[in-house]
Coordinates of C-alpha atoms and ligand atoms in Angstrom, one line a residue:
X1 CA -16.6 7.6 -22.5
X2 CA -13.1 6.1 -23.0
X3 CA -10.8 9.2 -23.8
X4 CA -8.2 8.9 -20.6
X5 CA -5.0 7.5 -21.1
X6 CA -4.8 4.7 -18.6
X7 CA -2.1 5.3 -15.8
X8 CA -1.0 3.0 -13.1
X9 CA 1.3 3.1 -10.5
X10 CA 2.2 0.7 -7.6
X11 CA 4.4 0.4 -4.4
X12 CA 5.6 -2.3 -2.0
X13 CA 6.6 -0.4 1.0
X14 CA 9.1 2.0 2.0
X15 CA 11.7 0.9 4.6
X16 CA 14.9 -0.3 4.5
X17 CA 14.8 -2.8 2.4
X18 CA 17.6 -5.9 2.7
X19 CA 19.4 -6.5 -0.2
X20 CA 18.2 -10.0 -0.4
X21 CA 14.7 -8.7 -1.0
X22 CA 16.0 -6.3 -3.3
X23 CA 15.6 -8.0 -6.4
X24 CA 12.1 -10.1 -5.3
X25 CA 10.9 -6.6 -4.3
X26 CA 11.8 -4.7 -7.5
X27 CA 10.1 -7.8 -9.4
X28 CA 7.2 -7.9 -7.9
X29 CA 6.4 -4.4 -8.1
X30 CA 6.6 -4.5 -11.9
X31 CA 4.2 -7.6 -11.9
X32 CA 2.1 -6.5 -10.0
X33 CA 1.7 -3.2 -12.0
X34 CA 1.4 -5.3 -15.3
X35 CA -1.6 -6.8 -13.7
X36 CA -2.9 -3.7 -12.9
X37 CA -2.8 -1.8 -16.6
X38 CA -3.7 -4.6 -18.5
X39 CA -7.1 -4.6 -16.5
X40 CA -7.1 -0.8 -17.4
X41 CA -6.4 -1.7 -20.9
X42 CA -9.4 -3.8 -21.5
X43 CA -11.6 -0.6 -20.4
X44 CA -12.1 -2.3 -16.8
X45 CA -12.6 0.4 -13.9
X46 CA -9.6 2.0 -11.9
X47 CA -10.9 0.1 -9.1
X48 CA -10.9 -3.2 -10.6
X49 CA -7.1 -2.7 -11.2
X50 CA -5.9 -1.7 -7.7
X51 CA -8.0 -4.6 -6.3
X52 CA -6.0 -7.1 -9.5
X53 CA -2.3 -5.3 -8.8
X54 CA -3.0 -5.3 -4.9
X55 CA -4.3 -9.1 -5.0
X56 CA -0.4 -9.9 -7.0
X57 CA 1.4 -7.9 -4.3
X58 CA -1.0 -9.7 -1.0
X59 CA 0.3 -13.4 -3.5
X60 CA 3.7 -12.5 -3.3
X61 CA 5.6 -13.7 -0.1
X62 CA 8.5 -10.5 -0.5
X63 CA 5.6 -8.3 0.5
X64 CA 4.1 -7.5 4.0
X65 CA 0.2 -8.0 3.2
X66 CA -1.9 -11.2 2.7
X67 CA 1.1 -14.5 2.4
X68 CA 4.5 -12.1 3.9
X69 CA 2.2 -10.7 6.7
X70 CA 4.7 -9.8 9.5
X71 CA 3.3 -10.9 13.2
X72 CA 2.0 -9.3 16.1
X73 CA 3.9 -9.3 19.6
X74 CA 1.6 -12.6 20.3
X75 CA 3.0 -14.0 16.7
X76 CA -0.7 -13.8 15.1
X77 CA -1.0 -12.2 11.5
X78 CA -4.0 -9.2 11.8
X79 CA -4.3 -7.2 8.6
X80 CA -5.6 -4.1 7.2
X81 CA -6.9 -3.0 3.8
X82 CA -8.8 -0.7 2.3
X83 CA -9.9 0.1 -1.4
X84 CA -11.9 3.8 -2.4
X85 CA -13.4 4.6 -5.8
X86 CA -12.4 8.1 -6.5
X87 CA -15.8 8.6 -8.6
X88 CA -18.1 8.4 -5.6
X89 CA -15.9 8.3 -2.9
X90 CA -17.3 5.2 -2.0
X91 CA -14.7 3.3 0.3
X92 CA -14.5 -0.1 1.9
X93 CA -11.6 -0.9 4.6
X94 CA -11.1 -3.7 7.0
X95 CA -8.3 -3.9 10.2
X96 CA -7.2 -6.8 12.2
X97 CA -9.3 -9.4 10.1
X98 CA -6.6 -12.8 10.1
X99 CA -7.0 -15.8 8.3
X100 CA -7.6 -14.6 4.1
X101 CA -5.3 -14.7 1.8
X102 CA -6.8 -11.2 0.1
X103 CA -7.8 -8.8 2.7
X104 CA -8.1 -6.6 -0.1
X105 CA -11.1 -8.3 -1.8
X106 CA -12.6 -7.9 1.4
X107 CA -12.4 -4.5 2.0
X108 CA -14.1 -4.2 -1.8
X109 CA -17.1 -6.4 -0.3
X110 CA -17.3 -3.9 2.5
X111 CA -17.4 -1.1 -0.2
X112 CA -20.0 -2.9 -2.8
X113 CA -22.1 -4.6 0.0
X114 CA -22.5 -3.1 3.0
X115 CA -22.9 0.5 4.1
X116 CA -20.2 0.8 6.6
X117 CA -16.7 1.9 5.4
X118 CA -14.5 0.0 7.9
X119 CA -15.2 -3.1 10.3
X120 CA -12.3 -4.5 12.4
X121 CA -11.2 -7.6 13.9
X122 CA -14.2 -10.8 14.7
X123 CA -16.6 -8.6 12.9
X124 CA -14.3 -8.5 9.5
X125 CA -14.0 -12.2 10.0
X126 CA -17.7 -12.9 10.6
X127 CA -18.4 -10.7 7.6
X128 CA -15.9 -12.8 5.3
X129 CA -17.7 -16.0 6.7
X130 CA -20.9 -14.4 5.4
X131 CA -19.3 -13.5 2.1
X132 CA -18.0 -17.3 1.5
X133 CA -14.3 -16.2 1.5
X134 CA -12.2 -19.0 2.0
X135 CA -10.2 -18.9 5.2
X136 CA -6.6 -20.3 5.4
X137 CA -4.5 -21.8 8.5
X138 CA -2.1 -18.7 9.9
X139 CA 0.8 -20.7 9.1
X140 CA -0.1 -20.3 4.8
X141 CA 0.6 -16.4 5.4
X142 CA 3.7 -16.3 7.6
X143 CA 7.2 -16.9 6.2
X144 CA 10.6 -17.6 7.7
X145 CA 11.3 -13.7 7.8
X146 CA 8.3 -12.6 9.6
X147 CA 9.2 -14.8 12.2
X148 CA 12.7 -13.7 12.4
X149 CA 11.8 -10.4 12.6
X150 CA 9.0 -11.0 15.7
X151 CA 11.9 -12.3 17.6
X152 CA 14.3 -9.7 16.6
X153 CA 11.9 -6.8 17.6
X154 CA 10.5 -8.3 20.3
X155 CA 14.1 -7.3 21.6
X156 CA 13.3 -3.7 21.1
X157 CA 10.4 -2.0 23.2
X158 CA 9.1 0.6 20.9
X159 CA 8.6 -1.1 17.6
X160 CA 7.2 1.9 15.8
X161 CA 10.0 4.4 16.8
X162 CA 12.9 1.7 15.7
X163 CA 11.4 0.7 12.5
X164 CA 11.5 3.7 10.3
X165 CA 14.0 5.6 11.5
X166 CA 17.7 4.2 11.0
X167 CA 19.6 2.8 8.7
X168 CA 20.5 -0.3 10.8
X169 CA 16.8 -1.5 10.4
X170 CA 17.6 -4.4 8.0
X171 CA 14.5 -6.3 9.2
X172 CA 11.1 -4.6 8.9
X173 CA 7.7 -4.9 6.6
X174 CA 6.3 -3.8 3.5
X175 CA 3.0 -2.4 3.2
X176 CA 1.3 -2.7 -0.5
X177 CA -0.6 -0.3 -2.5
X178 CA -1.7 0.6 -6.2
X179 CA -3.0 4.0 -7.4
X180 CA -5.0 4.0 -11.2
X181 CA -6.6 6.2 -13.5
X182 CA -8.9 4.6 -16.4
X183 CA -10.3 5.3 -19.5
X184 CA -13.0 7.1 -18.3
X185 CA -10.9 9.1 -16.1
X186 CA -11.5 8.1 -13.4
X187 CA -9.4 7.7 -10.2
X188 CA -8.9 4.5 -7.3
X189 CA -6.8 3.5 -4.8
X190 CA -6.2 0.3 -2.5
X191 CA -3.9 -0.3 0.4
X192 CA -3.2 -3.6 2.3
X193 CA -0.9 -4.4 4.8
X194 CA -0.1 -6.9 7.5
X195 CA 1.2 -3.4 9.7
X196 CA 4.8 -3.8 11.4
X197 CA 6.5 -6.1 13.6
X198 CA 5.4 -7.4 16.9
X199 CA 2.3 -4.8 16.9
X200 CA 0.4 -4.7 20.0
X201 CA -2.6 -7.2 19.1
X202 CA -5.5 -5.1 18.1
X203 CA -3.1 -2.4 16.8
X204 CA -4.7 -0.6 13.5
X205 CA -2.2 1.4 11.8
X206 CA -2.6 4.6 8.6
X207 CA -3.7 1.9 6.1
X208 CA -7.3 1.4 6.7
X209 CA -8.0 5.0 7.4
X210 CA -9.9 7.0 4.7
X211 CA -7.5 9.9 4.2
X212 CA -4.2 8.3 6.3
X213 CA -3.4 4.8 4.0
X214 CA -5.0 6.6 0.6
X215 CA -7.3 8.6 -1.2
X216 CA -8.9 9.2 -4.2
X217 CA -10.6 11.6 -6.0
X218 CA -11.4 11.7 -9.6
X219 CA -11.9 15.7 -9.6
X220 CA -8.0 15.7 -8.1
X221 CA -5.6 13.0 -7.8
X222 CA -5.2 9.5 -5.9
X223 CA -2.5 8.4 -3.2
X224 CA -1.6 5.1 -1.8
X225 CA 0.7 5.7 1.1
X226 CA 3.3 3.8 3.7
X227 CA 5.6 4.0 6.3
X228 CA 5.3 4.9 9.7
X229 CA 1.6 4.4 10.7
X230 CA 1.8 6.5 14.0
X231 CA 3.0 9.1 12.0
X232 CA 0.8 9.1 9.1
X233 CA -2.2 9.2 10.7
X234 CA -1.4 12.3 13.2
X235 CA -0.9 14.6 9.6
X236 CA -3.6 12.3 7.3
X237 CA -1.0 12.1 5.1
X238 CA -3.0 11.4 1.6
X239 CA -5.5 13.7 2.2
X240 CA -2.5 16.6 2.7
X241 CA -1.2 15.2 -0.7
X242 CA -4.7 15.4 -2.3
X243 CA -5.1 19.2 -0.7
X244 CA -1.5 19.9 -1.4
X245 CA -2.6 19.3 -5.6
X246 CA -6.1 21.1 -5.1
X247 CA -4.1 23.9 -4.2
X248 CA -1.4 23.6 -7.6
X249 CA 1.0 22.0 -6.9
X250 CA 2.0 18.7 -9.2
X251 CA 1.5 15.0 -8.0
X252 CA 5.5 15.4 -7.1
X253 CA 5.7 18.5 -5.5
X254 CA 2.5 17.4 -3.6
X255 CA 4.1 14.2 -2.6
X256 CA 7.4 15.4 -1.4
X257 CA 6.0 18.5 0.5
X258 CA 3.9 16.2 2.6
X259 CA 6.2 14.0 3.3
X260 CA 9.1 16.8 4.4
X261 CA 5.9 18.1 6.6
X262 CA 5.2 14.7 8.5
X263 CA 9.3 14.3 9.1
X264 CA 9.4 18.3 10.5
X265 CA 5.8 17.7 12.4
X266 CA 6.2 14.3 13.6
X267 CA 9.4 13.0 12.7
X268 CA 7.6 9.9 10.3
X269 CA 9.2 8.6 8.0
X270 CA 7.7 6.7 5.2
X271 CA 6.6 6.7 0.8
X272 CA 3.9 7.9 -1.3
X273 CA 3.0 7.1 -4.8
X274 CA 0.7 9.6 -6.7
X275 CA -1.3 10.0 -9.5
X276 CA -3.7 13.4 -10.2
X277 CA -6.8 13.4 -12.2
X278 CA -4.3 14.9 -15.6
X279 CA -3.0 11.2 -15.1
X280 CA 0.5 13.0 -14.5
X281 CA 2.5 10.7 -11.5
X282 CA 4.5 11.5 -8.5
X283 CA 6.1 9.3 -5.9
X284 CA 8.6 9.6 -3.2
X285 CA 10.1 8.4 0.0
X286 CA 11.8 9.6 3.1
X287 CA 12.9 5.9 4.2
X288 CA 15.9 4.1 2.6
X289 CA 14.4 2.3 0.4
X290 CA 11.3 2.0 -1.7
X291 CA 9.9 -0.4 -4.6
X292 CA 7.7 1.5 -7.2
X293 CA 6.7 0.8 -10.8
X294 CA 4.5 2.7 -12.8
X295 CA 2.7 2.4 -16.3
X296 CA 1.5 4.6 -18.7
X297 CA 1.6 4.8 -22.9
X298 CA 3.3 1.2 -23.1
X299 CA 6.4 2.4 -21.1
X300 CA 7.1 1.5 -17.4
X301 CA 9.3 3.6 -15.2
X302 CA 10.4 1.3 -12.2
X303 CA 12.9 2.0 -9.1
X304 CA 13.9 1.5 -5.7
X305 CA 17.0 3.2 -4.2
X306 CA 16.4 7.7 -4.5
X307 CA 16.3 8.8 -7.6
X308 CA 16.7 5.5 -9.9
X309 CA 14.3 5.7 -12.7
X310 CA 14.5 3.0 -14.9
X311 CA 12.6 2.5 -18.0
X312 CA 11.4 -0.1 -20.3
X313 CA 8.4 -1.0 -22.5
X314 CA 6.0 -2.4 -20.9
X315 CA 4.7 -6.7 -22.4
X316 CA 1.3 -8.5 -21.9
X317 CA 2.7 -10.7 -19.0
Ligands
LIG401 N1 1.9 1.9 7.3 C1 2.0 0.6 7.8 C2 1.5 0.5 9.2 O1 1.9 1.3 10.0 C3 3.3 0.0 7.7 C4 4.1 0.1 6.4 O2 3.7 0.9 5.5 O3 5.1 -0.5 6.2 O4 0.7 -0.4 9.5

């Protein structure tokens, strides 16, 4: 039954974000959720719209996932993504998978054909063989900044401590992820992510675990999340969001008291965008930086530096 208004929400990272990325960033995020809630619109599933808004962000060189990747410390692209339909709670993730343009759309074929949840590394890449997905050269994902930043943090020893932490960080990444309720009320979420700059190889950061990089629940609320990996998997940060809102407290409230939890418990820092099963919407960041859009009753409500909320009618694109 269609009687939920459609909401959809999207984010392309937290960091701090250059201002020559400003604008691409801030643009691409309201594209991207366009995409997104005009496949709500035609009644599609929630999960059909993260996998649509997540695709545009994993197209869009200004973002860290699919073409924008940043590289590992041996200058390779591995990514990680993961989709989960809030209905079920069926899930589908892959990590360290290089060489497709949409590791999103894979981590859907994990979900809808297999009956694992997450494979990693040659195994995600034998699997896309299996699956027909069309493989392309390294060089098609990585751009001129990803390799600028691999040499400027190859400088550094401890990529992870540097990256989220101070405002000098001009360089950095910028994980993707999309958070909808549809028509029929139900809930999804998708993350995807080439991780940070000059990652040990084999690193697997928060995004492709169930509960760390997202979650969704139709009975509660769905969470895309970024920012500090490390950090966001020692506090699961989603699933403290989703508990956070099963206990009373709003998509907001939930959002900002997890993320004031994982800077006091583990000094992360990093950005959230929320949406509970009321279709009411939170998001927020303890980074300098973060690009977010989101779309509900024709009107979309875009930002990017604390506490801008912009606001325009939303267009068919
Ligand atoms: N969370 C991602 C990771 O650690 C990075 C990010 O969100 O920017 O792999």
């Amino acid at each position: 039954m269609c009687d939920t208004t459609p909401v959809m929400i999207v984010h392309g990272g937290a960091w701090a974000i250059p201002d020559d990325l400003a604008e691409a960033s801030v643009n691409g995020v309201k594209k991207a959720v366009c995409a997104g809630y005009q496949v709500l619109l035609q009644g599609a599933a929630a999960v059909d719209a993260v996998e649509a808004a997540v695709c545009m962000l994993e197209d869009d060189p200004a973002f860290d996932a699919g073409t924008g990747s940043v590289l590992n410390f041996d200058g390779e692209v591995e990514m990680d993504a993961v989709i989960m339909d809030g209905h079920d709670l069926r899930a589908g993730a892959v990590a360290c998978v290089q060489n497709i343009a949409h590791p999103v759309k894979l981590a859907r074929m994990v979900m809808d054909k297999t009956d694992h949840v997450l494979i990693v590394g040659k195994g995600a890449n034998q699997f896309a063989k299996e699956m027909r997905v069309e493989t392309v050269p390294t060089e098609k994902l990585v751009t001129e900044e990803a390799v600028r930043e691999l040499e400027y943090y190859r400088k550094y020893k401890s990529t992870v401590n540097s990256l989220f932490k101070t405002r000098d960080d001009v360089l950095g990444h910028d994980t993707v992820g999309a958070v909808a309720l549809d028509c029929m009320g139900n809930l999804a979420f998708a993350t995807s992510t080439g991780g940070i700059s000059a990652k040990r190889p084999g690193r697997v950061g928060d995004a492709p675990i169930i509960g760390c990089g997202g979650y969704a629940d139709s009975k509660v609320g769905g969470v895309s999340t970024t920012g500090h990996g490390e950090a966001i998997m020692k506090i699961c940060l989603a699933k403290n969001i989703i508990h956070f809102m099963e206990q009373g407290l709003s998509p907001q409230e939930a959002s900002e008291s997890a993320l004031r939890s994982m800077a006091e418990r583990v000094s992360g820092s990093g950005g959230v965008i929320t949406i509970s099963n009321h279709g009411n919407v939170g998001k927020h960041f303890t980074t300098e930086r973060m690009a977010w859009a989101w779309l509900k009753e024709g009107q979309m409500h875009y930002g990017l530096n604390p506490g801008e909320d912009f606001v325009t009618q939303y267009s068919v694109q």
